Amino acid sequence: MNTASQSYYDRRGMLATLGKDGLIQIILILNTVVMLAPIVIMLFAAFKTNAQIFQSPFSIPDFSNFANIIRIWSQTNFLRYLLNSVIVTGASIVVILTLGTMAAYAVGRYKFRGSSFVLMFFLAGLTLPLKLAIIPLFILMRDLGILNTQLSLIVIYVAMGLPTTVFIMTGFIATLPNELEDAARMDGASEPRIMWSIMLPLVRPAMVIAGIQNVVPIWNDFFFPLIFIQKDNLKTLPQGLTTFMGEYTTDWGVLFAGLLLSSAPVIIVYIILSRQFINGMTAGAVK
């Protein structure tokens, strides 16, 4: 093959690569637009009146008009609902990460008879939707005396989050080199010390992934608070926002302001932890 032919095929290959990359970029841009459009519409509607929402839903509002936010902040129980969601979500995530990391460490680092069965036992939870067991769960919470309390939600969310957390953490912990443990044992470190001081800092990105994976469904959950919580002062944000629709039947600006404020904490947490999240996602891509 002469030089001219080789150059021709090189150019064709380059054009094909650029065309493929351009198609991927277009798909990513379209996906970004689809994902951000509802958030942008919600942001705009939170600063508009009802008439402005229906007459010009896509127009840029007056962002200096905080009437809807002030109204929902001062005239409703939004702060109480927000605090309840923070308590339930925060306590659930702490327990999920603590128990899930300990279980994953035991399964991923220690080889013992039945370790595969223990892992399969946790993973079986991924196939069992708790919503199908709502009646037995309701009876169980009633008999335990924790019905209509935040503890009932925390227990359910921990049971929901452990399978995913163990699955994520086990795969990450199993890839850590054994030499780190061996060196620590030779220096006289105990097993809890090895886990806390050596292994735990290394699995921090995986913990962030597991945390985000569980924070979003717990924060946004409406079903279980609706079943297990009846007291208004114990309602979480998704359940509490439904009361705004009854009280402000036609005031969609107030409702969108509540949605904006309720989504802000999760967005802020994700932005803060985004670097750890990306590091965890790409940790297995390189040696």
PDB file of C-alpha atoms in Angstrom:
ATOM      1  CA  MET A   1       0.000   0.000   0.000  1.00  0.00           C
ATOM      2  CA  ASN A   2       1.513   3.308  -1.056  1.00  0.00           C
ATOM      3  CA  THR A   3       1.699   6.463   1.006  1.00  0.00           C
ATOM      4  CA  ALA A   4      -1.289   8.144  -0.679  1.00  0.00           C
ATOM      5  CA  SER A   5      -3.577   5.158   0.015  1.00  0.00           C
ATOM      6  CA  GLN A   6      -2.423   4.992   3.612  1.00  0.00           C
ATOM      7  CA  SER A   7      -3.123   8.693   4.070  1.00  0.00           C
ATOM      8  CA  TYR A   8      -6.577   8.261   2.511  1.00  0.00           C
ATOM      9  CA  TYR A   9      -7.529   5.470   4.913  1.00  0.00           C
ATOM     10  CA  ASP A  10      -6.118   7.408   7.847  1.00  0.00           C
ATOM     11  CA  ARG A  11      -8.323  10.373   6.969  1.00  0.00           C
ATOM     12  CA  ARG A  12     -11.348   8.122   6.632  1.00  0.00           C
ATOM     13  CA  GLY A  13     -10.650   6.597  10.009  1.00  0.00           C
ATOM     14  CA  MET A  14     -10.239  10.013  11.581  1.00  0.00           C
ATOM     15  CA  LEU A  15     -13.501  11.263  10.064  1.00  0.00           C
ATOM     16  CA  ALA A  16     -15.326   8.150  11.278  1.00  0.00           C
ATOM     17  CA  THR A  17     -13.947   8.676  14.790  1.00  0.00           C
ATOM     18  CA  LEU A  18     -14.925  12.346  14.778  1.00  0.00           C
ATOM     19  CA  GLY A  19     -18.402  11.455  13.507  1.00  0.00           C
ATOM     20  CA  LYS A  20     -18.838   8.883  16.265  1.00  0.00           C
ATOM     21  CA  ASP A  21     -17.611  11.286  18.923  1.00  0.00           C
ATOM     22  CA  GLY A  22     -19.891  14.016  17.583  1.00  0.00           C
ATOM     23  CA  LEU A  23     -22.906  11.690  17.746  1.00  0.00           C
ATOM     24  CA  ILE A  24     -22.071  10.805  21.336  1.00  0.00           C
ATOM     25  CA  GLN A  25     -21.759  14.494  22.216  1.00  0.00           C
ATOM     26  CA  ILE A  26     -25.149  15.238  20.646  1.00  0.00           C
ATOM     27  CA  ILE A  27     -26.769  12.396  22.595  1.00  0.00           C
ATOM     28  CA  LEU A  28     -25.199  13.645  25.837  1.00  0.00           C
ATOM     29  CA  ILE A  29     -26.357  17.203  25.172  1.00  0.00           C
ATOM     30  CA  LEU A  30     -29.912  16.034  24.461  1.00  0.00           C
ATOM     31  CA  ASN A  31     -29.879  13.921  27.621  1.00  0.00           C
ATOM     32  CA  THR A  32     -28.689  16.932  29.624  1.00  0.00           C
ATOM     33  CA  VAL A  33     -31.509  19.056  28.236  1.00  0.00           C
ATOM     34  CA  VAL A  34     -34.107  16.391  29.056  1.00  0.00           C
ATOM     35  CA  MET A  35     -32.767  16.019  32.604  1.00  0.00           C
ATOM     36  CA  LEU A  36     -32.473  19.735  33.351  1.00  0.00           C
ATOM     37  CA  ALA A  37     -35.713  20.908  31.720  1.00  0.00           C
ATOM     38  CA  PRO A  38     -38.014  19.895  34.625  1.00  0.00           C
ATOM     39  CA  ILE A  39     -35.657  21.502  37.129  1.00  0.00           C
ATOM     40  CA  VAL A  40     -35.539  24.743  35.142  1.00  0.00           C
ATOM     41  CA  ILE A  41     -39.331  24.833  34.795  1.00  0.00           C
ATOM     42  CA  MET A  42     -39.710  24.214  38.539  1.00  0.00           C
ATOM     43  CA  LEU A  43     -37.213  26.997  39.281  1.00  0.00           C
ATOM     44  CA  PHE A  44     -39.039  29.459  37.033  1.00  0.00           C
ATOM     45  CA  ALA A  45     -42.482  28.542  38.401  1.00  0.00           C
ATOM     46  CA  ALA A  46     -41.352  29.051  42.000  1.00  0.00           C
ATOM     47  CA  PHE A  47     -40.992  32.797  41.311  1.00  0.00           C
ATOM     48  CA  LYS A  48     -44.231  33.253  39.346  1.00  0.00           C
ATOM     49  CA  THR A  49     -47.897  33.775  40.072  1.00  0.00           C
ATOM     50  CA  ASN A  50     -50.560  31.394  38.818  1.00  0.00           C
ATOM     51  CA  ALA A  51     -51.354  33.630  35.860  1.00  0.00           C
ATOM     52  CA  GLN A  52     -47.699  33.849  34.842  1.00  0.00           C
ATOM     53  CA  ILE A  53     -47.253  30.068  35.126  1.00  0.00           C
ATOM     54  CA  PHE A  54     -50.097  29.292  32.726  1.00  0.00           C
ATOM     55  CA  GLN A  55     -49.610  32.228  30.360  1.00  0.00           C
ATOM     56  CA  SER A  56     -45.827  31.994  29.949  1.00  0.00           C
ATOM     57  CA  PRO A  57     -44.467  28.840  31.639  1.00  0.00           C
ATOM     58  CA  PHE A  58     -41.064  29.045  29.890  1.00  0.00           C
ATOM     59  CA  SER A  59     -40.388  32.752  30.320  1.00  0.00           C
ATOM     60  CA  ILE A  60     -37.716  33.963  32.721  1.00  0.00           C
ATOM     61  CA  PRO A  61     -39.367  35.239  35.921  1.00  0.00           C
ATOM     62  CA  ASP A  62     -38.459  38.041  38.270  1.00  0.00           C
ATOM     63  CA  PHE A  63     -36.028  36.283  40.606  1.00  0.00           C
ATOM     64  CA  SER A  64     -36.287  39.143  43.093  1.00  0.00           C
ATOM     65  CA  ASN A  65     -39.900  38.148  43.843  1.00  0.00           C
ATOM     66  CA  PHE A  66     -39.650  35.876  46.888  1.00  0.00           C
ATOM     67  CA  ALA A  67     -43.367  36.023  47.733  1.00  0.00           C
ATOM     68  CA  ASN A  68     -43.977  32.298  47.197  1.00  0.00           C
ATOM     69  CA  ILE A  69     -40.887  31.252  49.148  1.00  0.00           C
ATOM     70  CA  ILE A  70     -41.654  33.618  52.029  1.00  0.00           C
ATOM     71  CA  ARG A  71     -45.238  32.389  52.124  1.00  0.00           C
ATOM     72  CA  ILE A  72     -44.359  28.715  52.252  1.00  0.00           C
ATOM     73  CA  TRP A  73     -41.546  29.377  54.733  1.00  0.00           C
ATOM     74  CA  SER A  74     -43.629  31.396  57.189  1.00  0.00           C
ATOM     75  CA  GLN A  75     -47.249  30.290  56.765  1.00  0.00           C
ATOM     76  CA  THR A  76     -46.859  26.510  56.599  1.00  0.00           C
ATOM     77  CA  ASN A  77     -45.142  23.697  58.505  1.00  0.00           C
ATOM     78  CA  PHE A  78     -42.472  23.405  55.829  1.00  0.00           C
ATOM     79  CA  LEU A  79     -39.612  23.810  58.312  1.00  0.00           C
ATOM     80  CA  ARG A  80     -41.010  20.987  60.420  1.00  0.00           C
ATOM     81  CA  TYR A  81     -41.373  18.721  57.400  1.00  0.00           C
ATOM     82  CA  LEU A  82     -37.827  19.590  56.321  1.00  0.00           C
ATOM     83  CA  LEU A  83     -36.437  18.770  59.776  1.00  0.00           C
ATOM     84  CA  ASN A  84     -38.299  15.453  59.833  1.00  0.00           C
ATOM     85  CA  SER A  85     -36.870  14.492  56.439  1.00  0.00           C
ATOM     86  CA  VAL A  86     -33.354  15.433  57.556  1.00  0.00           C
ATOM     87  CA  ILE A  87     -33.692  13.342  60.738  1.00  0.00           C
ATOM     88  CA  VAL A  88     -35.143  10.282  59.016  1.00  0.00           C
ATOM     89  CA  THR A  89     -32.799  10.401  56.027  1.00  0.00           C
ATOM     90  CA  GLY A  90     -29.685  11.215  58.058  1.00  0.00           C
ATOM     91  CA  ALA A  91     -30.287   8.491  60.657  1.00  0.00           C
ATOM     92  CA  SER A  92     -31.104   5.935  57.952  1.00  0.00           C
ATOM     93  CA  ILE A  93     -27.962   6.700  55.948  1.00  0.00           C
ATOM     94  CA  VAL A  94     -25.710   6.524  59.014  1.00  0.00           C
ATOM     95  CA  VAL A  95     -27.087   3.117  60.005  1.00  0.00           C
ATOM     96  CA  ILE A  96     -27.058   1.814  56.423  1.00  0.00           C
ATOM     97  CA  LEU A  97     -23.439   2.814  55.805  1.00  0.00           C
ATOM     98  CA  THR A  98     -22.284   1.541  59.206  1.00  0.00           C
ATOM     99  CA  LEU A  99     -23.923  -1.875  59.003  1.00  0.00           C
ATOM    100  CA  GLY A 100     -23.430  -2.216  55.250  1.00  0.00           C
ATOM    101  CA  THR A 101     -19.717  -1.424  55.389  1.00  0.00           C
ATOM    102  CA  MET A 102     -19.134  -3.827  58.280  1.00  0.00           C
ATOM    103  CA  ALA A 103     -21.034  -6.622  56.537  1.00  0.00           C
ATOM    104  CA  ALA A 104     -19.300  -5.983  53.211  1.00  0.00           C
ATOM    105  CA  TYR A 105     -15.890  -5.931  54.892  1.00  0.00           C
ATOM    106  CA  ALA A 106     -16.526  -9.279  56.562  1.00  0.00           C
ATOM    107  CA  VAL A 107     -17.783 -10.877  53.344  1.00  0.00           C
ATOM    108  CA  GLY A 108     -15.212  -9.285  51.049  1.00  0.00           C
ATOM    109  CA  ARG A 109     -12.045  -9.691  53.122  1.00  0.00           C
ATOM    110  CA  TYR A 110     -12.582 -12.877  55.139  1.00  0.00           C
ATOM    111  CA  LYS A 111     -13.022 -16.280  53.529  1.00  0.00           C
ATOM    112  CA  PHE A 112     -15.140 -18.547  55.696  1.00  0.00           C
ATOM    113  CA  ARG A 113     -17.662 -21.292  55.158  1.00  0.00           C
ATOM    114  CA  GLY A 114     -20.963 -19.746  54.187  1.00  0.00           C
ATOM    115  CA  SER A 115     -19.562 -16.375  53.115  1.00  0.00           C
ATOM    116  CA  SER A 116     -21.134 -16.749  49.668  1.00  0.00           C
ATOM    117  CA  PHE A 117     -24.457 -17.627  51.280  1.00  0.00           C
ATOM    118  CA  VAL A 118     -24.295 -14.501  53.455  1.00  0.00           C
ATOM    119  CA  LEU A 119     -23.638 -12.359  50.383  1.00  0.00           C
ATOM    120  CA  MET A 120     -26.495 -14.016  48.473  1.00  0.00           C
ATOM    121  CA  PHE A 121     -28.744 -13.463  51.495  1.00  0.00           C
ATOM    122  CA  PHE A 122     -28.129  -9.727  51.321  1.00  0.00           C
ATOM    123  CA  LEU A 123     -28.449  -9.624  47.538  1.00  0.00           C
ATOM    124  CA  ALA A 124     -31.775 -11.450  47.770  1.00  0.00           C
ATOM    125  CA  GLY A 125     -33.116  -8.271  49.313  1.00  0.00           C
ATOM    126  CA  LEU A 126     -32.756  -6.590  45.922  1.00  0.00           C
ATOM    127  CA  THR A 127     -35.466  -8.878  44.549  1.00  0.00           C
ATOM    128  CA  LEU A 128     -37.964  -8.392  47.394  1.00  0.00           C
ATOM    129  CA  PRO A 129     -39.935  -5.124  47.175  1.00  0.00           C
ATOM    130  CA  LEU A 130     -41.031  -4.160  50.676  1.00  0.00           C
ATOM    131  CA  LYS A 131     -44.162  -2.512  49.329  1.00  0.00           C
ATOM    132  CA  LEU A 132     -45.622  -5.959  48.704  1.00  0.00           C
ATOM    133  CA  ALA A 133     -45.288  -6.680  52.429  1.00  0.00           C
ATOM    134  CA  ILE A 134     -46.942  -3.482  53.570  1.00  0.00           C
ATOM    135  CA  ILE A 135     -49.709  -5.187  55.561  1.00  0.00           C
ATOM    136  CA  PRO A 136     -47.360  -7.479  57.555  1.00  0.00           C
ATOM    137  CA  LEU A 137     -45.038  -4.519  58.097  1.00  0.00           C
ATOM    138  CA  PHE A 138     -47.911  -2.394  59.374  1.00  0.00           C
ATOM    139  CA  ILE A 139     -48.950  -5.126  61.816  1.00  0.00           C
ATOM    140  CA  LEU A 140     -45.340  -5.630  62.915  1.00  0.00           C
ATOM    141  CA  MET A 141     -44.787  -1.923  63.580  1.00  0.00           C
ATOM    142  CA  ARG A 142     -48.063  -1.762  65.487  1.00  0.00           C
ATOM    143  CA  ASP A 143     -47.131  -4.752  67.677  1.00  0.00           C
ATOM    144  CA  LEU A 144     -43.663  -3.281  68.322  1.00  0.00           C
ATOM    145  CA  GLY A 145     -45.258  -0.030  69.430  1.00  0.00           C
ATOM    146  CA  ILE A 146     -43.332   2.146  66.968  1.00  0.00           C
ATOM    147  CA  LEU A 147     -46.178   2.862  64.573  1.00  0.00           C
ATOM    148  CA  ASN A 148     -46.581   6.567  63.822  1.00  0.00           C
ATOM    149  CA  THR A 149     -42.986   7.282  64.831  1.00  0.00           C
ATOM    150  CA  GLN A 150     -39.873   8.178  62.862  1.00  0.00           C
ATOM    151  CA  LEU A 151     -38.234   4.961  64.076  1.00  0.00           C
ATOM    152  CA  SER A 152     -40.635   2.905  61.960  1.00  0.00           C
ATOM    153  CA  LEU A 153     -39.467   4.702  58.815  1.00  0.00           C
ATOM    154  CA  ILE A 154     -35.792   4.383  59.748  1.00  0.00           C
ATOM    155  CA  VAL A 155     -36.110   0.622  60.279  1.00  0.00           C
ATOM    156  CA  ILE A 156     -37.780   0.157  56.893  1.00  0.00           C
ATOM    157  CA  TYR A 157     -35.302   2.364  55.052  1.00  0.00           C
ATOM    158  CA  VAL A 158     -32.351   0.523  56.601  1.00  0.00           C
ATOM    159  CA  ALA A 159     -33.821  -2.783  55.431  1.00  0.00           C
ATOM    160  CA  MET A 160     -34.286  -1.294  51.947  1.00  0.00           C
ATOM    161  CA  GLY A 161     -30.784   0.175  51.724  1.00  0.00           C
ATOM    162  CA  LEU A 162     -28.627  -2.620  53.118  1.00  0.00           C
ATOM    163  CA  PRO A 163     -28.741  -4.947  50.060  1.00  0.00           C
ATOM    164  CA  THR A 164     -27.599  -2.216  47.670  1.00  0.00           C
ATOM    165  CA  THR A 165     -24.937  -0.991  50.076  1.00  0.00           C
ATOM    166  CA  VAL A 166     -23.514  -4.462  50.706  1.00  0.00           C
ATOM    167  CA  PHE A 167     -23.471  -5.139  46.964  1.00  0.00           C
ATOM    168  CA  ILE A 168     -21.581  -1.926  46.178  1.00  0.00           C
ATOM    169  CA  MET A 169     -19.177  -2.099  49.092  1.00  0.00           C
ATOM    170  CA  THR A 170     -18.338  -5.797  48.731  1.00  0.00           C
ATOM    171  CA  GLY A 171     -17.222  -5.418  45.139  1.00  0.00           C
ATOM    172  CA  PHE A 172     -15.075  -2.408  46.039  1.00  0.00           C
ATOM    173  CA  ILE A 173     -13.541  -3.860  49.213  1.00  0.00           C
ATOM    174  CA  ALA A 174     -12.669  -7.163  47.513  1.00  0.00           C
ATOM    175  CA  THR A 175     -10.398  -5.324  45.046  1.00  0.00           C
ATOM    176  CA  LEU A 176      -8.164  -3.797  47.731  1.00  0.00           C
ATOM    177  CA  PRO A 177      -4.670  -5.342  47.909  1.00  0.00           C
ATOM    178  CA  ASN A 178      -4.061  -7.870  50.694  1.00  0.00           C
ATOM    179  CA  GLU A 179      -0.560  -6.495  51.270  1.00  0.00           C
ATOM    180  CA  LEU A 180      -2.023  -3.541  53.156  1.00  0.00           C
ATOM    181  CA  GLU A 181      -3.617  -5.832  55.734  1.00  0.00           C
ATOM    182  CA  ASP A 182      -0.565  -8.058  55.983  1.00  0.00           C
ATOM    183  CA  ALA A 183       1.727  -5.107  56.638  1.00  0.00           C
ATOM    184  CA  ALA A 184      -0.605  -3.760  59.327  1.00  0.00           C
ATOM    185  CA  ARG A 185      -0.839  -7.148  61.031  1.00  0.00           C
ATOM    186  CA  MET A 186       2.948  -7.428  61.064  1.00  0.00           C
ATOM    187  CA  ASP A 187       3.050  -4.067  62.827  1.00  0.00           C
ATOM    188  CA  GLY A 188       0.667  -5.424  65.467  1.00  0.00           C
ATOM    189  CA  ALA A 189      -2.553  -3.697  64.380  1.00  0.00           C
ATOM    190  CA  SER A 190      -5.800  -5.318  65.476  1.00  0.00           C
ATOM    191  CA  GLU A 191      -8.562  -6.218  63.015  1.00  0.00           C
ATOM    192  CA  PRO A 192     -10.793  -3.274  64.017  1.00  0.00           C
ATOM    193  CA  ARG A 193      -7.776  -0.977  63.712  1.00  0.00           C
ATOM    194  CA  ILE A 194      -6.995  -2.290  60.224  1.00  0.00           C
ATOM    195  CA  MET A 195     -10.545  -1.705  59.097  1.00  0.00           C
ATOM    196  CA  TRP A 196     -10.894   1.754  60.648  1.00  0.00           C
ATOM    197  CA  SER A 197      -7.472   3.249  59.881  1.00  0.00           C
ATOM    198  CA  ILE A 198      -6.421   1.511  56.664  1.00  0.00           C
ATOM    199  CA  MET A 199      -9.364   0.094  54.750  1.00  0.00           C
ATOM    200  CA  LEU A 200     -12.084   2.615  55.568  1.00  0.00           C
ATOM    201  CA  PRO A 201     -10.267   5.639  54.041  1.00  0.00           C
ATOM    202  CA  LEU A 202      -9.724   3.651  50.846  1.00  0.00           C
ATOM    203  CA  VAL A 203     -13.406   2.771  50.433  1.00  0.00           C
ATOM    204  CA  ARG A 204     -14.646   6.318  50.992  1.00  0.00           C
ATOM    205  CA  PRO A 205     -15.602   6.818  47.309  1.00  0.00           C
ATOM    206  CA  ALA A 206     -17.681   3.625  47.420  1.00  0.00           C
ATOM    207  CA  MET A 207     -19.375   4.848  50.589  1.00  0.00           C
ATOM    208  CA  VAL A 208     -20.272   8.087  48.809  1.00  0.00           C
ATOM    209  CA  ILE A 209     -21.795   6.096  45.939  1.00  0.00           C
ATOM    210  CA  ALA A 210     -23.787   3.939  48.351  1.00  0.00           C
ATOM    211  CA  GLY A 211     -24.867   7.024  50.295  1.00  0.00           C
ATOM    212  CA  ILE A 212     -26.128   8.885  47.228  1.00  0.00           C
ATOM    213  CA  GLN A 213     -27.769   5.697  45.959  1.00  0.00           C
ATOM    214  CA  ASN A 214     -29.831   5.575  49.152  1.00  0.00           C
ATOM    215  CA  VAL A 215     -30.290   9.259  49.964  1.00  0.00           C
ATOM    216  CA  VAL A 216     -32.367  10.068  46.884  1.00  0.00           C
ATOM    217  CA  PRO A 217     -35.054   7.338  47.251  1.00  0.00           C
ATOM    218  CA  ILE A 218     -35.296   7.852  51.020  1.00  0.00           C
ATOM    219  CA  TRP A 219     -35.586  11.640  50.731  1.00  0.00           C
ATOM    220  CA  ASN A 220     -38.197  11.402  47.961  1.00  0.00           C
ATOM    221  CA  ASP A 221     -40.191   8.490  49.388  1.00  0.00           C
ATOM    222  CA  PHE A 222     -43.898   9.161  49.734  1.00  0.00           C
ATOM    223  CA  PHE A 223     -45.365   5.688  50.150  1.00  0.00           C
ATOM    224  CA  PHE A 224     -44.067   4.571  53.554  1.00  0.00           C
ATOM    225  CA  PRO A 225     -44.588   7.925  55.357  1.00  0.00           C
ATOM    226  CA  LEU A 226     -48.146   7.928  54.030  1.00  0.00           C
ATOM    227  CA  ILE A 227     -48.769   4.503  55.613  1.00  0.00           C
ATOM    228  CA  PHE A 228     -46.870   4.770  58.879  1.00  0.00           C
ATOM    229  CA  ILE A 229     -47.119   8.476  59.766  1.00  0.00           C
ATOM    230  CA  GLN A 230     -50.413  10.176  60.618  1.00  0.00           C
ATOM    231  CA  LYS A 231     -49.303  13.012  62.894  1.00  0.00           C
ATOM    232  CA  ASP A 232     -48.733  16.272  61.051  1.00  0.00           C
ATOM    233  CA  ASN A 233     -45.658  17.174  63.101  1.00  0.00           C
ATOM    234  CA  LEU A 234     -43.964  13.915  62.048  1.00  0.00           C
ATOM    235  CA  LYS A 235     -44.614  14.111  58.302  1.00  0.00           C
ATOM    236  CA  THR A 236     -41.691  14.189  55.892  1.00  0.00           C
ATOM    237  CA  LEU A 237     -41.381  16.596  52.974  1.00  0.00           C
ATOM    238  CA  PRO A 238     -42.994  14.482  50.203  1.00  0.00           C
ATOM    239  CA  GLN A 239     -45.958  13.735  52.443  1.00  0.00           C
ATOM    240  CA  GLY A 240     -46.140  17.271  53.796  1.00  0.00           C
ATOM    241  CA  LEU A 241     -46.133  18.851  50.350  1.00  0.00           C
ATOM    242  CA  THR A 242     -49.444  17.171  49.568  1.00  0.00           C
ATOM    243  CA  THR A 243     -51.083  19.303  52.252  1.00  0.00           C
ATOM    244  CA  PHE A 244     -50.113  22.391  50.267  1.00  0.00           C
ATOM    245  CA  MET A 245     -52.200  21.184  47.356  1.00  0.00           C
ATOM    246  CA  GLY A 246     -55.256  21.069  49.590  1.00  0.00           C
ATOM    247  CA  GLU A 247     -54.598  24.360  51.298  1.00  0.00           C
ATOM    248  CA  TYR A 248     -53.442  26.161  48.155  1.00  0.00           C
ATOM    249  CA  THR A 249     -55.550  24.413  45.573  1.00  0.00           C
ATOM    250  CA  THR A 250     -54.850  26.839  42.746  1.00  0.00           C
ATOM    251  CA  ASP A 251     -51.634  28.426  44.000  1.00  0.00           C
ATOM    252  CA  TRP A 252     -49.128  26.438  41.964  1.00  0.00           C
ATOM    253  CA  GLY A 253     -46.385  28.983  42.606  1.00  0.00           C
ATOM    254  CA  VAL A 254     -46.378  28.110  46.307  1.00  0.00           C
ATOM    255  CA  LEU A 255     -46.311  24.403  45.528  1.00  0.00           C
ATOM    256  CA  PHE A 256     -43.390  24.783  43.119  1.00  0.00           C
ATOM    257  CA  ALA A 257     -41.576  26.881  45.704  1.00  0.00           C
ATOM    258  CA  GLY A 258     -41.974  23.998  48.159  1.00  0.00           C
ATOM    259  CA  LEU A 259     -40.673  21.547  45.568  1.00  0.00           C
ATOM    260  CA  LEU A 260     -37.688  23.798  44.888  1.00  0.00           C
ATOM    261  CA  LEU A 261     -36.805  24.078  48.570  1.00  0.00           C
ATOM    262  CA  SER A 262     -37.272  20.349  49.143  1.00  0.00           C
ATOM    263  CA  SER A 263     -34.972  19.390  46.264  1.00  0.00           C
ATOM    264  CA  ALA A 264     -32.268  21.907  47.164  1.00  0.00           C
ATOM    265  CA  PRO A 265     -30.641  19.887  50.018  1.00  0.00           C
ATOM    266  CA  VAL A 266     -30.141  16.782  47.869  1.00  0.00           C
ATOM    267  CA  ILE A 267     -28.736  18.843  44.983  1.00  0.00           C
ATOM    268  CA  ILE A 268     -26.321  20.638  47.325  1.00  0.00           C
ATOM    269  CA  VAL A 269     -25.157  17.351  48.863  1.00  0.00           C
ATOM    270  CA  TYR A 270     -24.573  15.861  45.424  1.00  0.00           C
ATOM    271  CA  ILE A 271     -22.575  18.901  44.275  1.00  0.00           C
ATOM    272  CA  ILE A 272     -20.394  18.751  47.386  1.00  0.00           C
ATOM    273  CA  LEU A 273     -19.758  15.014  47.020  1.00  0.00           C
ATOM    274  CA  SER A 274     -19.594  14.916  43.219  1.00  0.00           C
ATOM    275  CA  ARG A 275     -15.814  14.560  43.132  1.00  0.00           C
ATOM    276  CA  GLN A 276     -15.917  11.576  45.495  1.00  0.00           C
ATOM    277  CA  PHE A 277     -18.790  10.127  43.471  1.00  0.00           C
ATOM    278  CA  ILE A 278     -16.836  10.350  40.205  1.00  0.00           C
ATOM    279  CA  ASN A 279     -13.712   8.899  41.847  1.00  0.00           C
ATOM    280  CA  GLY A 280     -15.740   5.946  43.069  1.00  0.00           C
ATOM    281  CA  MET A 281     -17.307   5.337  39.672  1.00  0.00           C
ATOM    282  CA  THR A 282     -13.942   5.365  37.905  1.00  0.00           C
ATOM    283  CA  ALA A 283     -11.910   3.597  40.598  1.00  0.00           C
ATOM    284  CA  GLY A 284     -12.054   0.268  38.755  1.00  0.00           C
ATOM    285  CA  ALA A 285     -11.193   1.717  35.360  1.00  0.00           C
ATOM    286  CA  VAL A 286      -7.471   1.933  36.061  1.00  0.00           C
ATOM    287  CA  LYS A 287      -5.123  -0.335  37.906  1.00  0.00           C
TER     288      LYS A 287
END
